Coordinates of C-alpha atoms in Angstrom, one line a residue:
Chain A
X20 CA 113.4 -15.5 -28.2
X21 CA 109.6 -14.8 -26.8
X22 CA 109.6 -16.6 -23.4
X23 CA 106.4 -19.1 -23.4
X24 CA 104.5 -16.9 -21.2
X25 CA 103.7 -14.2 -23.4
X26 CA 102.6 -16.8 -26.0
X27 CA 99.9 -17.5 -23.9
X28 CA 96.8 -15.6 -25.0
X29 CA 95.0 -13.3 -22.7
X30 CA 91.2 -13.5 -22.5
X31 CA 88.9 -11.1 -20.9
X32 CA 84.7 -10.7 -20.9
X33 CA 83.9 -7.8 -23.0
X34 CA 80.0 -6.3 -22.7
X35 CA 78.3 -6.5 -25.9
X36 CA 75.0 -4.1 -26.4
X37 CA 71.8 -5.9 -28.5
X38 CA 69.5 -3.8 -29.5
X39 CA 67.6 -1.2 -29.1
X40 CA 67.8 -1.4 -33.1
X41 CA 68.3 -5.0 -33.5
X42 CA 65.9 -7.2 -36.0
X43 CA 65.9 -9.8 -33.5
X44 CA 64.3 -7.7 -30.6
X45 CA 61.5 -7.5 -32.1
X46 CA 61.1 -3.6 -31.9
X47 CA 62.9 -1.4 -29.6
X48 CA 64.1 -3.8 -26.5
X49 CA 67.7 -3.6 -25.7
X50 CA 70.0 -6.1 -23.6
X51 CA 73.2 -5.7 -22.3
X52 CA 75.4 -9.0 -23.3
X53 CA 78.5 -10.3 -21.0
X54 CA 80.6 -12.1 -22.9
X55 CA 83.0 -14.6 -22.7
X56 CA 84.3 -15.2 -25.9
X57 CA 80.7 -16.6 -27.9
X58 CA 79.3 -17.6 -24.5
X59 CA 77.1 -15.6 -22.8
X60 CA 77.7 -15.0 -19.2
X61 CA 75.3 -12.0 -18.3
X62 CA 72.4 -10.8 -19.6
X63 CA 70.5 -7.7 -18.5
X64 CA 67.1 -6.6 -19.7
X65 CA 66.7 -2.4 -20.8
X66 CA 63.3 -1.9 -21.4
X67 CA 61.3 1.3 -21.3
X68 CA 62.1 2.6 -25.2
X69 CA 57.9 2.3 -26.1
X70 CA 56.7 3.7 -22.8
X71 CA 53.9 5.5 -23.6
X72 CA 52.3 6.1 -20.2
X73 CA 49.0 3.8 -20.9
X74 CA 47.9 3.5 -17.0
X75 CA 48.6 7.4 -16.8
X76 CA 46.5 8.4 -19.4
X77 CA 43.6 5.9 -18.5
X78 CA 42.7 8.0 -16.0
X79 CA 42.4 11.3 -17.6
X80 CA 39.9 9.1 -20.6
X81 CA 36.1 7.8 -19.4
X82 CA 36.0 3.8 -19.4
X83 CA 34.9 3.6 -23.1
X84 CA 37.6 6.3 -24.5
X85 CA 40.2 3.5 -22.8
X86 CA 39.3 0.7 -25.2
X87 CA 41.3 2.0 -28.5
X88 CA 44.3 2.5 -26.8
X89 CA 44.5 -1.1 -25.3
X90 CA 45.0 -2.1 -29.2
X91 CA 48.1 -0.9 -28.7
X92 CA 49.3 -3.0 -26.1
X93 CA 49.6 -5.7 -28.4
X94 CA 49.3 -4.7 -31.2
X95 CA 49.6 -8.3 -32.7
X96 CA 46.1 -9.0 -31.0
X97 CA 44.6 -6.0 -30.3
X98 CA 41.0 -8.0 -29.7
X99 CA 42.5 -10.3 -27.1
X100 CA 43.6 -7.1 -25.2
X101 CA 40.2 -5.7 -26.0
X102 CA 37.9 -8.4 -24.7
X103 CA 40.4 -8.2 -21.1
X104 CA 39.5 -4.9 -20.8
X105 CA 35.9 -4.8 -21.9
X106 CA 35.2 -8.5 -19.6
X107 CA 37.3 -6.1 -16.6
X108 CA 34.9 -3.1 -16.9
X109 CA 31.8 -5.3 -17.2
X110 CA 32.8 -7.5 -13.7
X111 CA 32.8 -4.0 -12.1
X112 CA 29.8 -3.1 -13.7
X113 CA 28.3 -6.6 -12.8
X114 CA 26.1 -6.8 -16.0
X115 CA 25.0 -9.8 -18.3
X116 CA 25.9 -10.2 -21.7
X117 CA 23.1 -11.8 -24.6
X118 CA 24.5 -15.1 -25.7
X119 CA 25.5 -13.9 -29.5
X120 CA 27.8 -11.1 -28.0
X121 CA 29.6 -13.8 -26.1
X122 CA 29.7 -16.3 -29.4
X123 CA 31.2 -13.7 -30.9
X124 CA 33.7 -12.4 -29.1
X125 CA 35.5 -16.3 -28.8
X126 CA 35.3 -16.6 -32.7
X127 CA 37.2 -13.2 -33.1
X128 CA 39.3 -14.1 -30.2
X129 CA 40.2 -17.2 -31.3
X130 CA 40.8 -15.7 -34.7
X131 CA 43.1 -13.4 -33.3
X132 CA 45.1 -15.9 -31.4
X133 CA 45.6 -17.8 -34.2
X134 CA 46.9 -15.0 -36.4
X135 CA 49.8 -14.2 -33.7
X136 CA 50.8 -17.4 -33.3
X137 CA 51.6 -17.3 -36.9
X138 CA 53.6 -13.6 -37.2
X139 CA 55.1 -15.7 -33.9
X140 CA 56.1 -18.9 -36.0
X141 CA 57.1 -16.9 -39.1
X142 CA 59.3 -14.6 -37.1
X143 CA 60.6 -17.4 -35.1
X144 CA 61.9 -19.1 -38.2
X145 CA 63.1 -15.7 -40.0
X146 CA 65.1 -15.1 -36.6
X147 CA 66.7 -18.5 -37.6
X148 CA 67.3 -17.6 -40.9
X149 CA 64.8 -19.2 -42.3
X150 CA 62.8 -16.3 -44.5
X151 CA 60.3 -19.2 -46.4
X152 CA 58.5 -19.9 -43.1
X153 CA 57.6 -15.9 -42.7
X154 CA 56.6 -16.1 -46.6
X155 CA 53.8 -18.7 -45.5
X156 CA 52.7 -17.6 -42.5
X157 CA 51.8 -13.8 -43.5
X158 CA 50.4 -15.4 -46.3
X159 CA 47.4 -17.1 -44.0
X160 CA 47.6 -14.3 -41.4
X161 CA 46.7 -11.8 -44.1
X162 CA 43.1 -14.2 -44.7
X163 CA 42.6 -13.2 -41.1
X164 CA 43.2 -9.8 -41.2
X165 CA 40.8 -9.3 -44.1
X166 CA 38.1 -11.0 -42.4
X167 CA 38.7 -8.6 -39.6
X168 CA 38.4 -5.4 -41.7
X169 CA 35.1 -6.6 -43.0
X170 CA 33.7 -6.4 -39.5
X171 CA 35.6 -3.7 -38.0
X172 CA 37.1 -1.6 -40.8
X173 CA 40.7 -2.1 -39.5
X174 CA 43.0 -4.5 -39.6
X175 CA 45.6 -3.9 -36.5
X176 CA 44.3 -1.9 -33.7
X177 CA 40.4 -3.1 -34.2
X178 CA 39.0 -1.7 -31.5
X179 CA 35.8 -3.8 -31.4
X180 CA 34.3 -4.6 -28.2
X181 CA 32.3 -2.8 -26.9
X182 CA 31.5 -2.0 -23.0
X183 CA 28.4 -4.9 -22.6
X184 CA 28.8 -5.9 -26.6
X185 CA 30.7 -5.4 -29.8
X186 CA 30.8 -2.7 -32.6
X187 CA 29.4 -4.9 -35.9
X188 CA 27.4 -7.1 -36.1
X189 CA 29.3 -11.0 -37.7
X190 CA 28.1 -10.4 -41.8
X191 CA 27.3 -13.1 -44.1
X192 CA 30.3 -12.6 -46.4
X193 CA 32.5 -12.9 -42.8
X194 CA 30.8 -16.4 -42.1
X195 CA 31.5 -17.5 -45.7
X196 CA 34.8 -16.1 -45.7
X197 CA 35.5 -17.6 -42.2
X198 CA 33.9 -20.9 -43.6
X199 CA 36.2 -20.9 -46.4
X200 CA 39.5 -20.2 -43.8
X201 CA 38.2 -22.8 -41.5
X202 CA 38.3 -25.6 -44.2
X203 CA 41.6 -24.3 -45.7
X204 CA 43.3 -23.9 -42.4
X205 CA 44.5 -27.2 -41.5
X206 CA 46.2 -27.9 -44.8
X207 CA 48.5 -24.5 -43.5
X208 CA 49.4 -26.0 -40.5
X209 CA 50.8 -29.1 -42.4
X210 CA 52.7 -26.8 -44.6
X211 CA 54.2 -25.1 -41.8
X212 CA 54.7 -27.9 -40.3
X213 CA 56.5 -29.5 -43.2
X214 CA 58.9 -26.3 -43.5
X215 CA 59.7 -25.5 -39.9
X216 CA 58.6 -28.3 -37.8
X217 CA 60.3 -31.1 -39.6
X218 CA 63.9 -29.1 -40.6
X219 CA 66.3 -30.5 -39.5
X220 CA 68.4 -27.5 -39.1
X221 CA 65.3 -25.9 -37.6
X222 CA 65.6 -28.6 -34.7
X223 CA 69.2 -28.9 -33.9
X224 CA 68.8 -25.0 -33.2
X225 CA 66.1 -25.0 -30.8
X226 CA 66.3 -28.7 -29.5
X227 CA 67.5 -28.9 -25.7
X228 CA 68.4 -24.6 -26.4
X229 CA 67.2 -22.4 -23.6
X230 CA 65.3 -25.1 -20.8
X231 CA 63.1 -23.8 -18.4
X232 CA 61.4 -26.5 -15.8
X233 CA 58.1 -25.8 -14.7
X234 CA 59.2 -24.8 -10.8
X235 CA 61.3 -22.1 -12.5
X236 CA 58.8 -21.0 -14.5
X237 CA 56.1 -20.6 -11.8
X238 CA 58.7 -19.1 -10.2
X239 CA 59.3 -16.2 -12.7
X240 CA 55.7 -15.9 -12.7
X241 CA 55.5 -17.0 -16.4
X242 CA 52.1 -17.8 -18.0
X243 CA 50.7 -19.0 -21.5
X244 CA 52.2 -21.0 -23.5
X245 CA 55.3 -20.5 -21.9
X246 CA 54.4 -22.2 -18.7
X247 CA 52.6 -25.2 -21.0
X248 CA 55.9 -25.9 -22.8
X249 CA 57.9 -26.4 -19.6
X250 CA 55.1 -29.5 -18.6
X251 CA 52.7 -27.9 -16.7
X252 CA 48.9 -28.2 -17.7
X253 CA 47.2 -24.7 -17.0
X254 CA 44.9 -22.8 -19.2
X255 CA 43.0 -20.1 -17.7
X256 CA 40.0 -20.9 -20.5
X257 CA 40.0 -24.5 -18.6
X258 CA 41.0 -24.3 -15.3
X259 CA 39.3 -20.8 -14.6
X260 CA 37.3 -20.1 -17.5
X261 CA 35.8 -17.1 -18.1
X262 CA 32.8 -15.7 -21.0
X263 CA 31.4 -18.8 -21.8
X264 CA 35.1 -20.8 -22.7
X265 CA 33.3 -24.0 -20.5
X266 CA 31.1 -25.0 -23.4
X267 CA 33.6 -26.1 -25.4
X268 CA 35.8 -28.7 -25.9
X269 CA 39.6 -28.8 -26.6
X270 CA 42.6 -30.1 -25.1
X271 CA 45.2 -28.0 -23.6
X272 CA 48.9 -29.3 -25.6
X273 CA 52.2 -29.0 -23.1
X274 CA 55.4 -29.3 -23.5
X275 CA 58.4 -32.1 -21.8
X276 CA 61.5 -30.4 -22.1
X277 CA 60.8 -26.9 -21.7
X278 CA 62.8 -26.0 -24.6
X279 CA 62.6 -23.7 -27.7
X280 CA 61.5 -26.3 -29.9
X281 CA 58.8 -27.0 -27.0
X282 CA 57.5 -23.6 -27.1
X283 CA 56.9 -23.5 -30.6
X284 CA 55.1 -27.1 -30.7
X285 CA 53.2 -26.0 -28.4
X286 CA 52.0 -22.9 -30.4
X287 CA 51.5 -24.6 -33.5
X288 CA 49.2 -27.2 -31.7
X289 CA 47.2 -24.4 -29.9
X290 CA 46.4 -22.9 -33.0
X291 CA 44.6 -26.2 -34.0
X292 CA 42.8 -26.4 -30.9
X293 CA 41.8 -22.4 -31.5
X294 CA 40.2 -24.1 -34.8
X295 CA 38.7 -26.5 -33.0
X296 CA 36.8 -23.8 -31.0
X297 CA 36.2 -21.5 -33.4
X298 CA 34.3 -24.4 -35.5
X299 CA 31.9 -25.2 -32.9
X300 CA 31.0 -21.7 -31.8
X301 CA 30.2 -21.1 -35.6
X302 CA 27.7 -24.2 -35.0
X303 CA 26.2 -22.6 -31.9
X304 CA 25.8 -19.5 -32.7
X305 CA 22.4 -18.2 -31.8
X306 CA 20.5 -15.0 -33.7
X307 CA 20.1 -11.8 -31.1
X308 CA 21.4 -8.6 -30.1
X309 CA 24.8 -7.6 -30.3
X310 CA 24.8 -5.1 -27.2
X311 CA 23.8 -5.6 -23.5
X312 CA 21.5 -3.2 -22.1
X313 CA 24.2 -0.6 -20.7
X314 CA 23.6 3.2 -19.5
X315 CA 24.8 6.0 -21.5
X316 CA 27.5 7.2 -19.4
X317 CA 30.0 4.5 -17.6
X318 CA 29.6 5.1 -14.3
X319 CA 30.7 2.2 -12.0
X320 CA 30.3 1.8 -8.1
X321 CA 33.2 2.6 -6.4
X322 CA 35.5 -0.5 -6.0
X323 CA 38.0 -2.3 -7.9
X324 CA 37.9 -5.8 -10.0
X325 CA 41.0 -7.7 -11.6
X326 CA 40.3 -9.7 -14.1
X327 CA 42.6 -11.5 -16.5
X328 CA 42.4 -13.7 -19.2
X329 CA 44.6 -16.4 -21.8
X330 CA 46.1 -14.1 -24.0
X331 CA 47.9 -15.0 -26.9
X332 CA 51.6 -14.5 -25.0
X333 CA 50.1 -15.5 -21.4
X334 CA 48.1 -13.9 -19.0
X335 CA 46.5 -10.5 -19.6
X336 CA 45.4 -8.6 -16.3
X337 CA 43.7 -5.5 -15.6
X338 CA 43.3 -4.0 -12.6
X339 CA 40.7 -1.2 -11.9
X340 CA 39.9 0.6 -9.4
X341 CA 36.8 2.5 -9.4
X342 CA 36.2 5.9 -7.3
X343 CA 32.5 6.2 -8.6
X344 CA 33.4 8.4 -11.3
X345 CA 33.5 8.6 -14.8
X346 CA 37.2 7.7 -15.2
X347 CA 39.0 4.8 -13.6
X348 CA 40.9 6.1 -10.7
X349 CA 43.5 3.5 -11.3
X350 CA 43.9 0.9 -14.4
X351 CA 46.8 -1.3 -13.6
X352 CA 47.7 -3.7 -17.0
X353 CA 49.6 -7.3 -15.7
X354 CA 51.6 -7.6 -19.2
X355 CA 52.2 -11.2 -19.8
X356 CA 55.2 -10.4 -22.5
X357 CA 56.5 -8.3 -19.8
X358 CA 57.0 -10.8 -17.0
X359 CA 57.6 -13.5 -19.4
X360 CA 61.1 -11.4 -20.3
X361 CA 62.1 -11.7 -16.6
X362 CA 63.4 -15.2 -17.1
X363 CA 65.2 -14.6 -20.3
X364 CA 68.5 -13.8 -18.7
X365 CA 68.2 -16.9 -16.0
X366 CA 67.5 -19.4 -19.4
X367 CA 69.9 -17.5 -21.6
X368 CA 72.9 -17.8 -19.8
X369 CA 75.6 -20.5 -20.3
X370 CA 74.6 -20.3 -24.2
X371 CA 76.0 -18.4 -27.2
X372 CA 75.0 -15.3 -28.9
X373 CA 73.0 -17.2 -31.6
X374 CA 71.1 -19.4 -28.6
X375 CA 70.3 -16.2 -27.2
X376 CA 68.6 -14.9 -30.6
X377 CA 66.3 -18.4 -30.7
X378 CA 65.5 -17.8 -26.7
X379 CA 64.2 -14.3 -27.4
X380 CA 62.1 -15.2 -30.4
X381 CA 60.9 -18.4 -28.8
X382 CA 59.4 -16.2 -25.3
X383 CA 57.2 -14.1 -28.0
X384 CA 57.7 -10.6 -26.7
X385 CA 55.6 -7.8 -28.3
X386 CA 57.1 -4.6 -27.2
X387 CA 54.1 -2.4 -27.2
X388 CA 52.9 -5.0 -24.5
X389 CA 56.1 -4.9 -22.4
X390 CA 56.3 -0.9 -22.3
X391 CA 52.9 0.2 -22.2
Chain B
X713 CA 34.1 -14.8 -4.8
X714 CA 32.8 -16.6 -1.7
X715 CA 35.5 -19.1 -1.6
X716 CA 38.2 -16.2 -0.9
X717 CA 36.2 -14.7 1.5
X718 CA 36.5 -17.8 3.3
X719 CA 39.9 -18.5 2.5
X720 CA 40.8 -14.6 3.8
X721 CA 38.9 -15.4 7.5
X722 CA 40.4 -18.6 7.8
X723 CA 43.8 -16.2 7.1
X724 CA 43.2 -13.9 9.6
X725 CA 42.4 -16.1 12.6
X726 CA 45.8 -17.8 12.0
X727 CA 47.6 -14.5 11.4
X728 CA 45.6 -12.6 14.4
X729 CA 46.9 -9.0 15.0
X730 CA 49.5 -9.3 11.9
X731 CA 46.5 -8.9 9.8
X732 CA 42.9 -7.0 9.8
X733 CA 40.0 -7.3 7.3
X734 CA 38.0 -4.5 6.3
X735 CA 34.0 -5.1 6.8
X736 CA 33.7 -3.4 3.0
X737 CA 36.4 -5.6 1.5
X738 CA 35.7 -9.2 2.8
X739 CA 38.1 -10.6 0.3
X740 CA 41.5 -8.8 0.8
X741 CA 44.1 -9.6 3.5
X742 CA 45.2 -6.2 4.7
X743 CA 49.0 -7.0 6.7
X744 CA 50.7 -4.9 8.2
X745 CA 53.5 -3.4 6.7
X746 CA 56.4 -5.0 9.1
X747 CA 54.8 -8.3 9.1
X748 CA 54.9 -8.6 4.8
X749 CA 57.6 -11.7 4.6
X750 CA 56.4 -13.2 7.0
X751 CA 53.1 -13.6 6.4
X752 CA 53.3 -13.8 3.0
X753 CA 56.4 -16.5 3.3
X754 CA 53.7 -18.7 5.1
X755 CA 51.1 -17.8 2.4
X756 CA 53.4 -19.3 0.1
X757 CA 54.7 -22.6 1.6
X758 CA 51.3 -23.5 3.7
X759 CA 48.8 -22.7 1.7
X760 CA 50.6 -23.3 -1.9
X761 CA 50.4 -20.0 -3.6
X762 CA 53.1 -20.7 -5.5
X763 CA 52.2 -17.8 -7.9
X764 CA 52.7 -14.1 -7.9
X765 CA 50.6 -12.7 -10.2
X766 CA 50.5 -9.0 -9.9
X767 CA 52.1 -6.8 -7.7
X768 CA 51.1 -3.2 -7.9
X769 CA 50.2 0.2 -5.8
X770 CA 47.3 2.9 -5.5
X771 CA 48.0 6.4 -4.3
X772 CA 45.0 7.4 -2.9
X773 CA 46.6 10.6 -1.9
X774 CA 46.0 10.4 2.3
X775 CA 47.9 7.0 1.7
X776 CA 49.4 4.3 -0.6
X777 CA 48.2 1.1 -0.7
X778 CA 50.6 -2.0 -1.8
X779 CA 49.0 -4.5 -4.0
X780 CA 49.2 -7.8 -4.6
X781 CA 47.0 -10.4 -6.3
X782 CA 48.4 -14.3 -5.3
X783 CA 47.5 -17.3 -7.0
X784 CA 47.6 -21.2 -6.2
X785 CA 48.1 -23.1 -9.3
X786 CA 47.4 -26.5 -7.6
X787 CA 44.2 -25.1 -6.0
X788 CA 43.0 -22.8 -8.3
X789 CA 42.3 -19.6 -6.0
X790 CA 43.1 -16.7 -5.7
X791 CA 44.1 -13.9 -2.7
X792 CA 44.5 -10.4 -3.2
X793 CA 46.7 -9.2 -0.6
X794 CA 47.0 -5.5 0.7
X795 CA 49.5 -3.5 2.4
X796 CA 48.9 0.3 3.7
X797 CA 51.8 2.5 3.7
X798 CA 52.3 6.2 4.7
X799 CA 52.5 8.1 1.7
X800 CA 55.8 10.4 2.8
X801 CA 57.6 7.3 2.8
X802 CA 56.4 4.5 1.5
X803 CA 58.8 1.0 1.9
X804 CA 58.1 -2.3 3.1
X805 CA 60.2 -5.2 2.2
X806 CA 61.0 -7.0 -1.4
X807 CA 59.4 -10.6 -2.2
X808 CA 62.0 -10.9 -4.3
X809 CA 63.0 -13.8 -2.2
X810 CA 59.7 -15.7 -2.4
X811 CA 58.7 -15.0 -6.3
X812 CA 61.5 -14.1 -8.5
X813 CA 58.7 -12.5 -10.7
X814 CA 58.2 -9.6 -8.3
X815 CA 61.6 -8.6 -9.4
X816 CA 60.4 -7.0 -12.3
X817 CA 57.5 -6.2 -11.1
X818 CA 58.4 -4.0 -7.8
X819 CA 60.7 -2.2 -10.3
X820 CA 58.1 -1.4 -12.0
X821 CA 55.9 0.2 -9.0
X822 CA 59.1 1.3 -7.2
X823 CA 59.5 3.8 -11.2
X824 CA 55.8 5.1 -11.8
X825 CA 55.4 5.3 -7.8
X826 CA 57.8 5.6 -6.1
X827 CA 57.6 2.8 -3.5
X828 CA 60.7 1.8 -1.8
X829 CA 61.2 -2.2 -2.0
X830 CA 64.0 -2.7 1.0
X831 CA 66.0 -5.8 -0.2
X832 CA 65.1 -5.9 -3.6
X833 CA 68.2 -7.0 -5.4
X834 CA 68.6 -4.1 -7.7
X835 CA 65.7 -1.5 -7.4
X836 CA 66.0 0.9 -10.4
X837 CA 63.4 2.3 -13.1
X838 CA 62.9 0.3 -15.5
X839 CA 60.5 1.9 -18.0
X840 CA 60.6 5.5 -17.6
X841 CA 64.3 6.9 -18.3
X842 CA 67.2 6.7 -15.7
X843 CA 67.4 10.7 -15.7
X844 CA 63.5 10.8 -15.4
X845 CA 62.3 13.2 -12.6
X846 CA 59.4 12.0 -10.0
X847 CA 57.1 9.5 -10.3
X848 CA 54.5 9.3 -12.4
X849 CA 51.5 7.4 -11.5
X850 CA 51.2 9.5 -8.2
X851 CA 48.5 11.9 -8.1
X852 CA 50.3 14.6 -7.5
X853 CA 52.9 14.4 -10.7
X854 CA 51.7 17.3 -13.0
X855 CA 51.1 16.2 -16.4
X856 CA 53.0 18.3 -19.6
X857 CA 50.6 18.7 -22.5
X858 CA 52.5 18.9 -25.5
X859 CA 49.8 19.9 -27.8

C-alpha cells in the first residue's frame, strides 16, 4: 500500500512563452509567462521583433523625406503620428500656419482617432471571443478610410501633412461624405454599445480585471486614455493644448476603477467627444490656403524642440535636435504604446492566462509604435 | 517658454554648484553627473514632477549628453533636464527608483547608445537583438546597406 505522502500531488511553476506569433499580441510582441498552475506569477515583456531602426534612418533623410515613414509608427493612425511630427518640425522652424491648414488637420485627426478606437473596440471584443463586435466596427472604420483615400489617395500610411500645411486640399464629395458619417455615426456607437458594452459576459471579463490607480499609473509614466481610466483628468488638447484644440469644446471622460472595462468606456466615450469636435470645426471652417509660406529646402537653426501631442494610445513625442543642416541630427520618438506596455506585467500579475489576454488588448498596443 | 526659464533659475539658485545653466539654453537644467538622484529626487518630491516623460541621449561625438524631459501633472510644466557625460564611458545612475517608467526607457538608451544606467534593475537591450553588436544610434556605428 502507497504511503499518503506520495499521494500528495507535487506542483511546480512552469514558464509559458506568448507570442511572438500569438493573435492576441497584436503582431509580433512576445512575453514570457510564470505560471502557477492558471495563475500568472511573472510576466516579462520581449520586444524588439518590428525594430526597424526609425531614429537611425531619420538622420540619413532631409526633414520632409521623414514624414512617410512616421505612418509607420502607428500604423492604425498614421495622421496623428503625422501632425506630431509636422507641429515638431514647424516649433523648430517657428512659423505660422493659415487658419484652414489648422481646421483641417483637427478634422482628419479627429477622424483618425476615432477610426482606431474602433479596430481598438473591435479587437478588444474578438480578443474576448466575441467576433460580432469586430464585424461592426470595420464596418464604420472602413467609411473612414474611404473618406481618407479621397483626400490622400491611401488609406493606411497617408502621409498628409505637410511641413507648414497639408497635401489636398478638403473636396466637396469629402464634406458630403463626412456630413453623411457625422449624422450616421452616433447611431454606431449605440450599436456597439448595445453588443459589447451592455454583454454581460463582456463585463464579468473585464469588470474589476487588471486595476491600475492613478499614482501607479503616473508612476509608469502612462498617458492617454490609459491614465483617464484609472481617475485622473488630463488631456494634453485641454490642459496643454496645442494647434488651435482651445477653440473647442468637449469634455474629457475618466474612468473610477481603473479597470479593463474602464479603459474601454473610456474609449468609446472619447470617440463621441472626437464627433463633437469634428462637428464644429466643419462649422468653422474658413476658405484659404492650404500651405504656409515655407522655403524650399528645410533648413532649421541649430537647436532642438520636443513637442508632443494626444495621440490616439497616449502621448506622442518627438524630439529633434537640429545642427543647422538639412537632416535632423537626432529625432528621438516618445512612443506612448511603448511605455504604456511597462505596466502590463505590474497589472497582470496575480491573474490568469485569459485575464492576461483582456489586460493586453485593453492597454491598446500597436507594435509598429512600440518597436520603431 | 518663459515660465521654465524661470522655473530653471529659481532651480539653480537652490541647487548652486550641483547645477549650471548654459547662457544659449536658458531653459535646461544641466546637473552634474554625480549629483543626478539627488537633484532630481528633490525635483520630484518638492516641486511635484511626478512625471517622467522622456528619457533619452545625444552623441554629439566630443560627448554625450543625457536627456530628460520632466513633467508636473498638478502644475502643468514642464523641465528638460540635462546631464553631460564623457563619451568613453558614459554611466550615471538609474531613476528607476523615482519613475518606474524610466525602466523601459533607460533600456532603451542604454541598447541604441550604449549608456550605462548604474542601478538600474535589469539593464539589457530591449529592441535591438541580445546577440546584436554595438550600439546603434552612436555616430560612429557604420551603417550596412543592403541594397
Amino acid at each position: 500500500m502507497a504511503k499518503a505522502q506520495d499521494k500528495i500531488l507535487k506542483t511546480q511553476e512552469i514558464t509559458l512563452n506568448m507570442g511572438p506569433q500569438h493573435p492576441s499580441t497584436h503582431g509580433v510582441y512576445r512575453c514570457i509567462l510564470t505560471l502557477d498552475g492558471e495563475y500568472v506569477t511573472d510576466l516579462e515583456n520581449v520586444m524588439g521583433y518590428l525594430h526597424r531602426g526609425m531614429e537611425k534612418l531619420a538622420e540619413d533623410r532631409t526633414y520632409t523625406q521623414f514624414i512617410p515613414y512616421t505612418d509607420r509608427l502607428d500604423y492604425l493612425a498614421a495622421i496623428l503620428n503625422n501632425v506630431g511630427y509636422v507641429q515638431a518640425v514647424e516649433k523648430l522652424l517657428d512659423i505660422e500656419l493659415p487658419e484652414r491648414v489648422e481646421y483641417i488637420r483637427v478634422i482628419v485627426s479627429e477622424l483618425q482617432r476615432i477610426a482606431s478606437h474602433m479596430v481598438y473596440i473591435g479587437s478588444y471584443a474578438l480578443d474576448l471571443n466575441g467576433f460580432t463586435g469586430w464585424m461592426y466596427t470595420f464596418r464604420d472604420r472602413e467609411r473612414i478610410l474611404d473618406l481618407f483615400e479621397m483626400i490622400t489617395g491611401s488609406r493606411l500610411t497617408l502621409n498628409y501633412p505637410r511641413i507648414g500645411g497639408v497635401s489636398h486640399d478638403l473636396t466637396d464629395e469629402f464634406m458630403k461624405g463626412l456630413q453623411e458619417l457625422v449624422d450616421d455615426l452616433p447611431a454606431c456607437f449605440e450599436e456597439y454599445d448595445g453588443l459589447i458594452t451592455g454583454n454581460e459576459i463582456f463585463q464579468s471579463r473585464t469588470k474589476g480585471v487588471g486595476k491600475l490607480d492613478a499614482e501607479t499609473a503616473i508612476n509608469y509614466g502612462i498617458t492617454g486614455p490609459n491614465l483617464r481610466a484609472s481617475g485622473y483628468c488630463f488631456d494634453l488638447r485641454k490642459n496643454q493644448p496645442y494647434g488651435i484644440y482651445d477653440r473647442f469644446d468637449f469634455d474629457i471622460p475618466t474612468g473610477e476603477n481603473g479597470d479593463s472595462y474602464d479603459r474601454f468606456i473610456v474609449r468609446m466615450e472619447e470617440m463621441r467627444q472626437s464627433l463633437r469636435i469634428i462637428k464644429q470645426a466643419m462649422k468653422d471652417i474658413p476658405e484659404g490656403e492650404i500651405m504656409a509660406k515655407v522655403p524650399k529646402v528645410i533648413k532649421p537653426k541649430a537647436g532642438e524642440a520636443y513637442h508632443q501631442i494626444e495621440g490616439a494610445k497616449g502621448w506622442l513625442g518627438y524630439y529633434l535636435v537640429s545642427d543647422g543642416t538639412t537632416k535632423p541630427y537626432r529625432n528621438h520618438i516618445h512612443s506612448p504604446s511603448f511605455v504604456n506596455l511597462g505596466v502590463y506585467p505590474e497589472i497582470a500579475r496575480g491573474g490568469n492566462i485569459q485575464d492576461a489576454v483582456v489586460i493586453l488588448a485593453s492597454i491598446d498596443i500597436v507594435l509598429g509604435e512600440v518597436d520603431r | 517658454m518663459d515660465k521654465q526659464i524661470k522655473l530653471v533659475e529659481k532651480l539653480a539658485k537652490k541647487f548652486k554648484d550641483k547645477v549650471a545653466v548654459l547662457e544659449e539654453e536658458p531653459g535646461t537644467l544641466y546637473v552634474n553627473k554625480d549629483d543626478v538622484l539627488d537633484v532630481m529626487g528633490t525635483i520630484k518630491d518638492k516641486y511635484h514632477f511626478n512625471m517622467l516623460l522622456d528619457s533619452t541621449a545625444v552623441d554629439y561625438e566630443e560627448k554625450m549628453v543625457a536627456v530628460y524631459h520632466l513633467m508636473s501633472l498638478p502644475e502643468c510644466d514642464q523641465l528638460k533636464v540635462k546631464v553631460n557625460l564623457e563619451r568613453e564611458d558614459p554611466r550615471l545612475s538609474s531613476v528607476v527608483s523615482l519613475w518606474a517608467a524610466a525602466n523601459l526607457m533607460e533600456r532603451e538608451t542604454y541598447d541604441l547608445l550604449g549608456i550605462i544606467y548604474e542601478g538600474h534593475p535589469d539593464l539589457k537591450r530591449v529592441l535591438c537583438s541580445d546577440d546584436f553588436e554595438g550600439h546603434p544610434l552612436r555616430k560612429d556605428y557604420k551603417v550596412e546597406a543592403r541594397r
